[in-house]
PDB file of C-alpha atoms and ligand atoms in Angstrom:
ATOM      1  CA  MET P   1      -3.886-148.962  40.346  1.00 83.00           C
ATOM      2  CA  ALA P   2      -2.624-145.958  38.445  1.00 95.00           C
ATOM      3  CA  ALA P   3      -1.604-142.419  39.280  1.00 98.00           C
ATOM      4  CA  ILE P   4      -1.248-139.273  37.268  1.00 98.00           C
ATOM      5  CA  GLY P   5       2.131-137.576  37.314  1.00 98.00           C
ATOM      6  CA  VAL P   6       2.496-133.948  36.266  1.00 98.00           C
ATOM      7  CA  ASP P   7       5.824-132.315  35.469  1.00 98.00           C
ATOM      8  CA  LEU P   8       5.500-128.532  35.433  1.00 98.00           C
ATOM      9  CA  GLY P   9       8.362-127.061  33.457  1.00 95.00           C
ATOM     10  CA  GLY P  10       9.355-123.569  32.405  1.00 90.00           C
ATOM     11  CA  THR P  11       8.460-124.263  28.773  1.00 91.00           C
ATOM     12  CA  LYS P  12       5.977-127.156  28.894  1.00 95.00           C
ATOM     13  CA  ILE P  13       3.701-129.057  31.231  1.00 98.00           C
ATOM     14  CA  ARG P  14       3.689-132.823  30.784  1.00 98.00           C
ATOM     15  CA  ALA P  15       1.168-135.135  32.393  1.00 98.00           C
ATOM     16  CA  GLY P  16       1.124-138.918  32.251  1.00 98.00           C
ATOM     17  CA  ARG P  17      -0.978-141.767  33.500  1.00 98.00           C
ATOM     18  CA  VAL P  18       1.479-144.113  35.169  1.00 98.00           C
ATOM     19  CA  ALA P  19       0.981-147.735  36.283  1.00 98.00           C
ATOM     20  CA  THR P  20       2.431-149.206  39.496  1.00 97.00           C
ATOM     21  CA  ASP P  21       5.388-150.611  37.543  1.00 97.00           C
ATOM     22  CA  GLY P  22       6.244-147.139  36.237  1.00 97.00           C
ATOM     23  CA  ALA P  23       4.870-147.716  32.731  1.00 98.00           C
ATOM     24  CA  ILE P  24       3.314-144.651  31.085  1.00 98.00           C
ATOM     25  CA  THR P  25      -0.084-145.610  29.673  1.00 97.00           C
ATOM     26  CA  GLY P  26      -1.212-142.172  28.468  1.00 97.00           C
ATOM     27  CA  GLU P  27       0.430-138.804  28.109  1.00 98.00           C
ATOM     28  CA  LEU P  28      -0.451-135.189  27.309  1.00 98.00           C
ATOM     29  CA  GLU P  29       1.638-132.054  26.947  1.00 98.00           C
ATOM     30  CA  VAL P  30       0.991-128.323  26.593  1.00 98.00           C
ATOM     31  CA  ALA P  31       3.202-125.240  26.353  1.00 98.00           C
ATOM     32  CA  THR P  32       3.327-123.553  29.765  1.00 97.00           C
ATOM     33  CA  ASP P  33       1.110-120.462  29.924  1.00 97.00           C
ATOM     34  CA  ASP P  34       3.167-118.445  32.376  1.00 95.00           C
ATOM     35  CA  SER P  35       0.898-115.384  32.303  1.00 96.00           C
ATOM     36  CA  SER P  36      -0.287-116.046  35.880  1.00 96.00           C
ATOM     37  CA  PRO P  37      -0.347-118.704  38.621  1.00 96.00           C
ATOM     38  CA  ASP P  38      -4.051-119.267  37.875  1.00 97.00           C
ATOM     39  CA  ALA P  39      -3.313-119.927  34.207  1.00 97.00           C
ATOM     40  CA  ILE P  40      -0.763-122.584  35.152  1.00 98.00           C
ATOM     41  CA  LEU P  41      -3.041-124.263  37.705  1.00 98.00           C
ATOM     42  CA  ASP P  42      -5.907-124.258  35.169  1.00 98.00           C
ATOM     43  CA  GLN P  43      -3.652-125.964  32.635  1.00 98.00           C
ATOM     44  CA  ILE P  44      -2.699-128.664  35.159  1.00 98.00           C
ATOM     45  CA  VAL P  45      -6.349-129.243  36.078  1.00 98.00           C
ATOM     46  CA  ALA P  46      -7.330-129.560  32.401  1.00 98.00           C
ATOM     47  CA  LEU P  47      -4.537-132.070  31.691  1.00 98.00           C
ATOM     48  CA  VAL P  48      -5.421-134.196  34.725  1.00 98.00           C
ATOM     49  CA  ARG P  49      -9.130-134.186  33.885  1.00 98.00           C
ATOM     50  CA  ALA P  50      -8.412-135.234  30.317  1.00 97.00           C
ATOM     51  CA  LEU P  51      -6.146-138.094  31.416  1.00 97.00           C
ATOM     52  CA  SER P  52      -8.334-139.399  34.243  1.00 95.00           C
ATOM     53  CA  ALA P  53     -11.547-139.373  32.159  1.00 91.00           C
ATOM     54  CA  GLY P  54     -13.805-139.185  35.224  1.00 91.00           C
ATOM     55  CA  GLU P  55     -11.917-141.810  37.304  1.00 95.00           C
ATOM     56  CA  PRO P  56     -10.799-140.670  40.795  1.00 95.00           C
ATOM     57  CA  ILE P  57      -7.074-141.175  40.190  1.00 97.00           C
ATOM     58  CA  PRO P  58      -4.557-139.674  42.669  1.00 98.00           C
ATOM     59  CA  VAL P  59      -2.219-137.006  41.341  1.00 98.00           C
ATOM     60  CA  GLY P  60       1.429-136.193  42.020  1.00 98.00           C
ATOM     61  CA  VAL P  61       2.858-132.907  40.798  1.00 98.00           C
ATOM     62  CA  GLY P  62       6.499-131.926  40.354  1.00 98.00           C
ATOM     63  CA  LEU P  63       7.073-128.178  40.663  1.00 98.00           C
ATOM     64  CA  PRO P  64      10.162-126.269  39.459  1.00 98.00           C
ATOM     65  CA  GLY P  65      10.967-124.505  42.709  1.00 98.00           C
ATOM     66  CA  THR P  66      11.178-124.700  46.472  1.00 98.00           C
ATOM     67  CA  VAL P  67       8.230-126.650  47.874  1.00 98.00           C
ATOM     68  CA  ASP P  68       7.609-126.088  51.591  1.00 98.00           C
ATOM     69  CA  GLN P  69       6.302-129.478  52.698  1.00 96.00           C
ATOM     70  CA  ARG P  70       4.948-128.043  55.967  1.00 96.00           C
ATOM     71  CA  SER P  71       2.474-125.772  54.172  1.00 96.00           C
ATOM     72  CA  ASP P  72       2.290-127.634  50.821  1.00 96.00           C
ATOM     73  CA  THR P  73       3.232-124.356  49.181  1.00 97.00           C
ATOM     74  CA  LEU P  74       5.445-123.573  46.217  1.00 98.00           C
ATOM     75  CA  VAL P  75       7.548-120.770  47.722  1.00 98.00           C
ATOM     76  CA  GLN P  76       9.715-119.673  44.778  1.00 98.00           C
ATOM     77  CA  ALA P  77      10.144-120.939  41.239  1.00 97.00           C
ATOM     78  CA  ALA P  78      13.244-119.298  39.781  1.00 95.00           C
ATOM     79  CA  ASN P  79      12.086-119.625  36.177  1.00 94.00           C
ATOM     80  CA  LEU P  80       8.316-119.108  36.500  1.00 96.00           C
ATOM     81  CA  PRO P  81       6.345-116.240  38.073  1.00 92.00           C
ATOM     82  CA  LEU P  82       5.183-118.351  41.020  1.00 94.00           C
ATOM     83  CA  TRP P  83       5.635-117.172  44.605  1.00 96.00           C
ATOM     84  CA  ASN P  84       3.938-118.622  47.687  1.00 98.00           C
ATOM     85  CA  VAL P  85       1.241-120.541  45.832  1.00 97.00           C
ATOM     86  CA  PRO P  86      -0.614-123.184  47.918  1.00 98.00           C
ATOM     87  CA  VAL P  87      -0.543-125.565  44.972  1.00 98.00           C
ATOM     88  CA  ARG P  88      -1.616-128.761  46.723  1.00 98.00           C
ATOM     89  CA  ALA P  89      -4.753-127.285  48.306  1.00 98.00           C
ATOM     90  CA  ARG P  90      -5.716-125.444  45.112  1.00 98.00           C
ATOM     91  CA  LEU P  91      -5.388-128.552  42.924  1.00 98.00           C
ATOM     92  CA  ALA P  92      -7.049-130.880  45.436  1.00 98.00           C
ATOM     93  CA  ALA P  93     -10.044-128.521  45.690  1.00 98.00           C
ATOM     94  CA  ALA P  94     -10.354-128.245  41.907  1.00 98.00           C
ATOM     95  CA  LEU P  95      -9.881-131.964  41.189  1.00 98.00           C
ATOM     96  CA  GLY P  96     -11.518-133.606  44.218  1.00 97.00           C
ATOM     97  CA  VAL P  97      -8.812-136.312  44.424  1.00 98.00           C
ATOM     98  CA  PRO P  98      -5.714-136.746  46.638  1.00 97.00           C
ATOM     99  CA  VAL P  99      -2.849-134.559  45.412  1.00 98.00           C
ATOM    100  CA  SER P 100       0.817-134.599  46.472  1.00 98.00           C
ATOM    101  CA  ILE P 101       3.418-132.049  45.455  1.00 98.00           C
ATOM    102  CA  ASP P 102       7.197-131.985  45.478  1.00 98.00           C
ATOM    103  CA  ASN P 103      10.094-130.313  43.735  1.00 98.00           C
ATOM    104  CA  ASP P 104      10.402-131.488  40.100  1.00 98.00           C
ATOM    105  CA  ALA P 105      13.984-132.740  40.464  1.00 98.00           C
ATOM    106  CA  ASN P 106      13.088-134.555  43.695  1.00 98.00           C
ATOM    107  CA  CYS P 107      10.411-136.275  41.602  1.00 98.00           C
ATOM    108  CA  ALA P 108      12.956-137.122  38.901  1.00 98.00           C
ATOM    109  CA  ALA P 109      15.310-138.572  41.531  1.00 98.00           C
ATOM    110  CA  LEU P 110      12.447-140.629  42.958  1.00 98.00           C
ATOM    111  CA  GLY P 111      11.479-141.842  39.472  1.00 98.00           C
ATOM    112  CA  GLU P 112      15.028-142.976  38.715  1.00 98.00           C
ATOM    113  CA  HIS P 113      15.344-144.525  42.189  1.00 98.00           C
ATOM    114  CA  ARG P 114      12.170-146.599  41.839  1.00 98.00           C
ATOM    115  CA  PHE P 115      12.112-147.385  38.134  1.00 98.00           C
ATOM    116  CA  GLY P 116      15.300-146.181  36.468  1.00 98.00           C
ATOM    117  CA  ALA P 117      19.065-145.969  36.594  1.00 98.00           C
ATOM    118  CA  ALA P 118      19.326-145.725  40.393  1.00 98.00           C
ATOM    119  CA  ARG P 119      17.065-148.716  41.054  1.00 98.00           C
ATOM    120  CA  GLY P 120      18.656-151.033  43.618  1.00 98.00           C
ATOM    121  CA  THR P 121      20.804-148.298  45.154  1.00 98.00           C
ATOM    122  CA  ALA P 122      20.169-146.562  48.472  1.00 98.00           C
ATOM    123  CA  TYR P 123      22.217-143.382  47.888  1.00 98.00           C
ATOM    124  CA  SER P 124      21.882-141.465  44.625  1.00 99.00           C
ATOM    125  CA  VAL P 125      22.138-137.907  43.379  1.00 98.00           C
ATOM    126  CA  MET P 126      20.197-136.703  40.356  1.00 98.00           C
ATOM    127  CA  LEU P 127      20.753-133.521  38.377  1.00 98.00           C
ATOM    128  CA  THR P 128      18.213-132.344  35.803  1.00 98.00           C
ATOM    129  CA  LEU P 129      19.511-129.964  33.144  1.00 98.00           C
ATOM    130  CA  GLY P 130      16.564-128.151  31.568  1.00 96.00           C
ATOM    131  CA  THR P 131      15.148-124.626  31.722  1.00 96.00           C
ATOM    132  CA  GLY P 132      16.768-124.572  35.180  1.00 97.00           C
ATOM    133  CA  VAL P 133      19.051-127.049  36.924  1.00 98.00           C
ATOM    134  CA  GLY P 134      17.376-129.233  39.520  1.00 98.00           C
ATOM    135  CA  GLY P 135      18.797-131.542  42.154  1.00 98.00           C
ATOM    136  CA  GLY P 136      17.424-134.570  43.975  1.00 98.00           C
ATOM    137  CA  VAL P 137      19.164-136.630  46.638  1.00 98.00           C
ATOM    138  CA  VAL P 138      18.186-140.109  47.832  1.00 98.00           C
ATOM    139  CA  VAL P 139      19.642-141.040  51.213  1.00 98.00           C
ATOM    140  CA  ASP P 140      19.166-144.497  52.687  1.00 98.00           C
ATOM    141  CA  GLY P 141      16.414-145.195  50.122  1.00 98.00           C
ATOM    142  CA  ALA P 142      14.369-142.044  50.753  1.00 98.00           C
ATOM    143  CA  LEU P 143      14.375-138.542  49.320  1.00 98.00           C
ATOM    144  CA  TYR P 144      16.350-136.026  51.357  1.00 98.00           C
ATOM    145  CA  ARG P 145      14.335-132.791  51.595  1.00 97.00           C
ATOM    146  CA  GLY P 146      15.697-130.892  54.608  1.00 97.00           C
ATOM    147  CA  ALA P 147      13.821-129.196  57.443  1.00 97.00           C
ATOM    148  CA  ARG P 148      11.071-127.530  55.397  1.00 97.00           C
ATOM    149  CA  GLY P 149      11.323-129.686  52.301  1.00 97.00           C
ATOM    150  CA  THR P 150      13.105-127.024  50.305  1.00 98.00           C
ATOM    151  CA  GLY P 151      16.549-128.601  50.347  1.00 97.00           C
ATOM    152  CA  ALA P 152      18.606-130.342  47.693  1.00 98.00           C
ATOM    153  CA  GLU P 153      18.509-127.231  45.463  1.00 98.00           C
ATOM    154  CA  LEU P 154      21.754-128.408  43.917  1.00 98.00           C
ATOM    155  CA  GLY P 155      21.327-126.232  40.822  1.00 98.00           C
ATOM    156  CA  HIS P 156      21.929-123.191  42.998  1.00 98.00           C
ATOM    157  CA  THR P 157      25.302-124.418  44.250  1.00 98.00           C
ATOM    158  CA  VAL P 158      27.967-121.755  43.743  1.00 98.00           C
ATOM    159  CA  VAL P 159      30.564-123.067  41.288  1.00 97.00           C
ATOM    160  CA  ALA P 160      32.113-119.654  40.446  1.00 97.00           C
ATOM    161  CA  LEU P 161      32.413-117.048  43.182  1.00 97.00           C
ATOM    162  CA  ASN P 162      30.912-113.750  41.905  1.00 97.00           C
ATOM    163  CA  GLY P 163      30.309-115.524  38.601  1.00 98.00           C
ATOM    164  CA  ARG P 164      27.469-115.200  36.084  1.00 97.00           C
ATOM    165  CA  PRO P 165      24.155-113.897  37.448  1.00 98.00           C
ATOM    166  CA  CYS P 166      21.708-116.752  38.027  1.00 98.00           C
ATOM    167  CA  GLN P 167      18.400-117.001  36.153  1.00 97.00           C
ATOM    168  CA  GLY P 168      14.903-115.626  36.563  1.00 96.00           C
ATOM    169  CA  SER P 169      14.025-114.581  40.098  1.00 97.00           C
ATOM    170  CA  CYS P 170      17.196-116.075  41.624  1.00 97.00           C
ATOM    171  CA  ARG P 171      19.410-113.247  42.837  1.00 96.00           C
ATOM    172  CA  GLY P 172      22.590-115.316  43.266  1.00 98.00           C
ATOM    173  CA  ARG P 173      25.725-115.391  41.145  1.00 98.00           C
ATOM    174  CA  GLY P 174      27.917-118.180  39.848  1.00 98.00           C
ATOM    175  CA  HIS P 175      25.293-120.876  40.406  1.00 98.00           C
ATOM    176  CA  LEU P 176      25.505-124.192  38.550  1.00 98.00           C
ATOM    177  CA  GLU P 177      22.221-123.275  36.832  1.00 98.00           C
ATOM    178  CA  ALA P 178      23.827-120.228  35.193  1.00 98.00           C
ATOM    179  CA  TYR P 179      26.317-122.558  33.437  1.00 98.00           C
ATOM    180  CA  CYS P 180      24.526-125.870  32.896  1.00 98.00           C
ATOM    181  CA  SER P 181      20.871-125.127  32.103  1.00 98.00           C
ATOM    182  CA  GLY P 182      19.428-125.222  28.612  1.00 98.00           C
ATOM    183  CA  THR P 183      18.680-121.530  29.106  1.00 97.00           C
ATOM    184  CA  ALA P 184      22.339-120.784  29.867  1.00 98.00           C
ATOM    185  CA  LEU P 185      23.510-122.815  26.871  1.00 98.00           C
ATOM    186  CA  THR P 186      21.047-120.995  24.619  1.00 98.00           C
ATOM    187  CA  LEU P 187      22.438-117.660  25.853  1.00 98.00           C
ATOM    188  CA  ALA P 188      25.993-118.796  25.138  1.00 98.00           C
ATOM    189  CA  ALA P 189      24.913-120.198  21.758  1.00 98.00           C
ATOM    190  CA  SER P 190      23.294-116.965  20.623  1.00 98.00           C
ATOM    191  CA  ALA P 191      26.358-114.991  21.722  1.00 97.00           C
ATOM    192  CA  HIS P 192      28.321-117.150  19.256  1.00 97.00           C
ATOM    193  CA  GLY P 193      25.682-117.008  16.519  1.00 96.00           C
ATOM    194  CA  LEU P 194      24.846-120.705  16.944  1.00 97.00           C
ATOM    195  CA  GLY P 195      21.093-120.459  17.593  1.00 97.00           C
ATOM    196  CA  ASP P 196      19.940-122.270  20.712  1.00 98.00           C
ATOM    197  CA  ALA P 197      20.900-125.178  22.979  1.00 98.00           C
ATOM    198  CA  HIS P 198      19.324-127.724  20.595  1.00 97.00           C
ATOM    199  CA  ALA P 199      21.380-126.340  17.722  1.00 98.00           C
ATOM    200  CA  VAL P 200      24.569-126.544  19.809  1.00 98.00           C
ATOM    201  CA  VAL P 201      24.023-130.261  20.468  1.00 98.00           C
ATOM    202  CA  ALA P 202      23.252-130.918  16.783  1.00 98.00           C
ATOM    203  CA  LEU P 203      26.312-128.921  15.645  1.00 98.00           C
ATOM    204  CA  ALA P 204      28.555-130.639  18.186  1.00 98.00           C
ATOM    205  CA  ALA P 205      27.459-133.984  16.744  1.00 98.00           C
ATOM    206  CA  GLU P 206      28.772-132.742  13.366  1.00 98.00           C
ATOM    207  CA  GLY P 207      32.093-131.782  14.960  1.00 98.00           C
ATOM    208  CA  ASN P 208      31.550-128.007  15.138  1.00 98.00           C
ATOM    209  CA  VAL P 209      34.448-126.762  17.269  1.00 98.00           C
ATOM    210  CA  VAL P 210      32.613-123.843  18.896  1.00 98.00           C
ATOM    211  CA  ALA P 211      29.623-126.035  19.792  1.00 98.00           C
ATOM    212  CA  LEU P 212      31.979-128.649  21.252  1.00 98.00           C
ATOM    213  CA  ARG P 213      33.669-125.952  23.334  1.00 98.00           C
ATOM    214  CA  LEU P 214      30.347-124.661  24.660  1.00 98.00           C
ATOM    215  CA  LEU P 215      29.422-128.187  25.751  1.00 98.00           C
ATOM    216  CA  ALA P 216      32.879-128.633  27.302  1.00 98.00           C
ATOM    217  CA  ASP P 217      32.184-125.458  29.334  1.00 98.00           C
ATOM    218  CA  VAL P 218      28.892-126.997  30.522  1.00 98.00           C
ATOM    219  CA  ALA P 219      30.767-130.181  31.468  1.00 98.00           C
ATOM    220  CA  ASP P 220      33.403-128.210  33.405  1.00 98.00           C
ATOM    221  CA  ALA P 221      30.779-126.530  35.590  1.00 98.00           C
ATOM    222  CA  LEU P 222      28.767-129.725  35.988  1.00 98.00           C
ATOM    223  CA  GLY P 223      31.934-131.594  36.947  1.00 98.00           C
ATOM    224  CA  ALA P 224      32.715-128.970  39.603  1.00 98.00           C
ATOM    225  CA  GLY P 225      29.231-129.436  41.024  1.00 98.00           C
ATOM    226  CA  LEU P 226      29.497-133.223  41.042  1.00 98.00           C
ATOM    227  CA  VAL P 227      32.796-133.074  42.957  1.00 98.00           C
ATOM    228  CA  THR P 228      31.046-131.079  45.684  1.00 98.00           C
ATOM    229  CA  PHE P 229      28.085-133.471  45.746  1.00 98.00           C
ATOM    230  CA  ALA P 230      30.359-136.541  45.751  1.00 98.00           C
ATOM    231  CA  ASN P 231      32.226-135.217  48.764  1.00 98.00           C
ATOM    232  CA  ALA P 232      29.034-134.085  50.524  1.00 98.00           C
ATOM    233  CA  PHE P 233      26.792-137.104  49.895  1.00 98.00           C
ATOM    234  CA  ASN P 234      29.056-140.002  48.890  1.00 98.00           C
ATOM    235  CA  PRO P 235      26.388-141.409  46.532  1.00 98.00           C
ATOM    236  CA  GLU P 236      26.532-144.801  44.797  1.00 98.00           C
ATOM    237  CA  ILE P 237      25.491-143.235  41.501  1.00 98.00           C
ATOM    238  CA  PHE P 238      24.987-139.866  39.798  1.00 98.00           C
ATOM    239  CA  VAL P 239      22.075-139.686  37.359  1.00 98.00           C
ATOM    240  CA  ILE P 240      21.950-136.873  34.793  1.00 98.00           C
ATOM    241  CA  GLY P 241      18.597-136.060  33.185  1.00 98.00           C
ATOM    242  CA  GLY P 242      16.423-133.200  31.981  1.00 97.00           C
ATOM    243  CA  GLY P 243      16.022-132.168  28.345  1.00 96.00           C
ATOM    244  CA  LEU P 244      19.608-130.932  27.914  1.00 97.00           C
ATOM    245  CA  GLY P 245      21.037-133.718  30.066  1.00 98.00           C
ATOM    246  CA  GLU P 246      19.356-136.290  27.830  1.00 97.00           C
ATOM    247  CA  ALA P 247      20.231-134.621  24.541  1.00 98.00           C
ATOM    248  CA  ALA P 248      23.868-133.885  25.411  1.00 98.00           C
ATOM    249  CA  SER P 249      24.743-136.952  27.495  1.00 98.00           C
ATOM    250  CA  SER P 250      27.321-138.223  24.999  1.00 98.00           C
ATOM    251  CA  PHE P 251      29.213-134.916  25.355  1.00 98.00           C
ATOM    252  CA  LEU P 252      28.905-134.586  29.123  1.00 98.00           C
ATOM    253  CA  LEU P 253      29.135-137.895  30.964  1.00 98.00           C
ATOM    254  CA  ASP P 254      32.737-138.891  30.158  1.00 98.00           C
ATOM    255  CA  ALA P 255      34.005-135.332  30.596  1.00 98.00           C
ATOM    256  CA  VAL P 256      32.428-134.875  34.035  1.00 98.00           C
ATOM    257  CA  THR P 257      33.659-138.317  35.100  1.00 98.00           C
ATOM    258  CA  VAL P 258      37.253-137.239  34.437  1.00 98.00           C
ATOM    259  CA  ILE P 259      36.772-134.144  36.636  1.00 98.00           C
ATOM    260  CA  LEU P 260      35.043-136.173  39.331  1.00 98.00           C
ATOM    261  CA  ARG P 261      37.898-138.676  39.524  1.00 98.00           C
ATOM    262  CA  ALA P 262      40.575-135.943  39.507  1.00 98.00           C
ATOM    263  CA  GLU P 263      39.065-133.515  42.006  1.00 98.00           C
ATOM    264  CA  SER P 264      37.221-135.565  44.642  1.00 98.00           C
ATOM    265  CA  LEU P 265      38.672-136.825  47.866  1.00 98.00           C
ATOM    266  CA  ALA P 266      39.287-140.586  47.739  1.00 98.00           C
ATOM    267  CA  PRO P 267      37.181-142.685  47.548  1.00 98.00           C
ATOM    268  CA  ASN P 268      34.328-140.268  46.820  1.00 98.00           C
ATOM    269  CA  GLY P 269      35.117-139.645  43.153  1.00 97.00           C
ATOM    270  CA  ASP P 270      34.763-143.300  42.268  1.00 97.00           C
ATOM    271  CA  VAL P 271      31.083-143.009  41.329  1.00 98.00           C
ATOM    272  CA  PRO P 272      29.403-143.878  38.018  1.00 98.00           C
ATOM    273  CA  VAL P 273      27.778-140.936  36.220  1.00 98.00           C
ATOM    274  CA  VAL P 274      24.957-142.205  34.022  1.00 98.00           C
ATOM    275  CA  ALA P 275      22.131-140.842  31.916  1.00 98.00           C
ATOM    276  CA  ALA P 276      18.608-140.987  33.308  1.00 98.00           C
ATOM    277  CA  ARG P 277      17.127-144.308  32.190  1.00 98.00           C
ATOM    278  CA  LEU P 278      13.666-142.752  32.079  1.00 98.00           C
ATOM    279  CA  GLY P 279      15.102-139.900  30.000  1.00 95.00           C
ATOM    280  CA  ASN P 280      13.114-136.726  30.265  1.00 92.00           C
ATOM    281  CA  ASP P 281      10.115-138.729  31.594  1.00 97.00           C
ATOM    282  CA  ALA P 282      11.806-139.144  34.985  1.00 98.00           C
ATOM    283  CA  GLY P 283      10.099-136.104  36.537  1.00 98.00           C
ATOM    284  CA  MET P 284       6.637-137.110  35.338  1.00 98.00           C
ATOM    285  CA  VAL P 285       6.981-140.759  36.375  1.00 98.00           C
ATOM    286  CA  GLY P 286       8.501-139.735  39.716  1.00 98.00           C
ATOM    287  CA  ALA P 287       5.662-137.277  40.345  1.00 98.00           C
ATOM    288  CA  ALA P 288       3.231-140.175  39.910  1.00 98.00           C
ATOM    289  CA  ALA P 289       5.431-142.254  42.240  1.00 98.00           C
ATOM    290  CA  LEU P 290       4.671-139.721  45.003  1.00 98.00           C
ATOM    291  CA  VAL P 291       1.158-141.183  45.145  1.00 98.00           C
ATOM    292  CA  LEU P 292       1.687-144.729  43.847  1.00 97.00           C
ATOM    293  CA  PRO P 293       1.696-147.502  46.476  1.00 92.00           C
TER     294      PRO P 293
HETATM  295  C1  BGC Y 301      14.766-124.434  40.701  1.00 84.60           C
HETATM  296  C2  BGC Y 301      14.598-125.852  41.146  1.00 84.60           C
HETATM  297  C3  BGC Y 301      14.142-126.735  40.027  1.00 84.60           C
HETATM  298  C4  BGC Y 301      15.013-126.569  38.821  1.00 84.60           C
HETATM  299  C5  BGC Y 301      14.530-127.369  37.634  1.00 84.60           C
HETATM  300  C6  BGC Y 301      15.644-124.408  39.485  1.00 84.60           C
HETATM  301  O1  BGC Y 301      15.770-123.099  39.049  1.00 84.60           O
HETATM  302  O2  BGC Y 301      15.354-123.667  41.724  1.00 84.60           O
HETATM  303  O3  BGC Y 301      13.700-125.897  42.219  1.00 84.60           O
HETATM  304  O4  BGC Y 301      14.171-128.069  40.452  1.00 84.60           O
HETATM  305  O5  BGC Y 301      15.095-125.210  38.453  1.00 84.60           O
HETATM  306  O6  BGC Y 301      13.254-127.023  37.262  1.00 84.60           O
END
């Protein structure tokens, strides 16, 4: 049996056909058309139809915002113009197959729990650093979602009181996302004439001092977040993924580990911080895992 996993991101939509062992057997990607909710849903439907080729394959979709599991509705996506969209019902009606939806970082955490770096653990915390910053928490072997399903929004943890404004439609300040997302790094990069987040990682690899400092700033904020999550959840492992998390792991993981050890209450800081084993596929594979047996 196979499932289709869809990872809706702020810049691209990725869809994959995923086998029960987590292997990706087909994959498609398009740039996100964020002109309207309908445009996005149409893109998802087209990708799923192309991958399923007429077979009635169940679909799991990871969405970059708060997903109310009681109404199967995407309530707010900070970085896309999506508010109160009944995504599950709309996709199920268009596709005629079972559809499940969840937050994209919850999906990534599930993917890493079942098939990746957190396999074999019962308590893990995943952070995805991409257009936004997502969080997923596995407690006693199952995703923790909270009362309505909209919990574990770890990217909107305050790490600097009255700090930088958060992104998109989020009205908060000083959130982790404003310091550790690819979007935030691109903003910082352009302020220093370094291009974008990709360029910063490439320049840091060549030893560029400003690029290294910008990544150290990302690590400082991420470390602060991990200390809070270590003390709150006492996980067995932290998994760092997303496009920026994957690209910059060699600059982030050791640095955040130092902060984690120094700032957490004993024994909570004694947790490995590792890169997502599924890389930036974690969200797509985990979305499929929502509907895999
Ligand atoms: C959203 C999260 C999402 C993350 C990554 C954040 O801005 O609030 O729900 O998981 O971006 O897409």
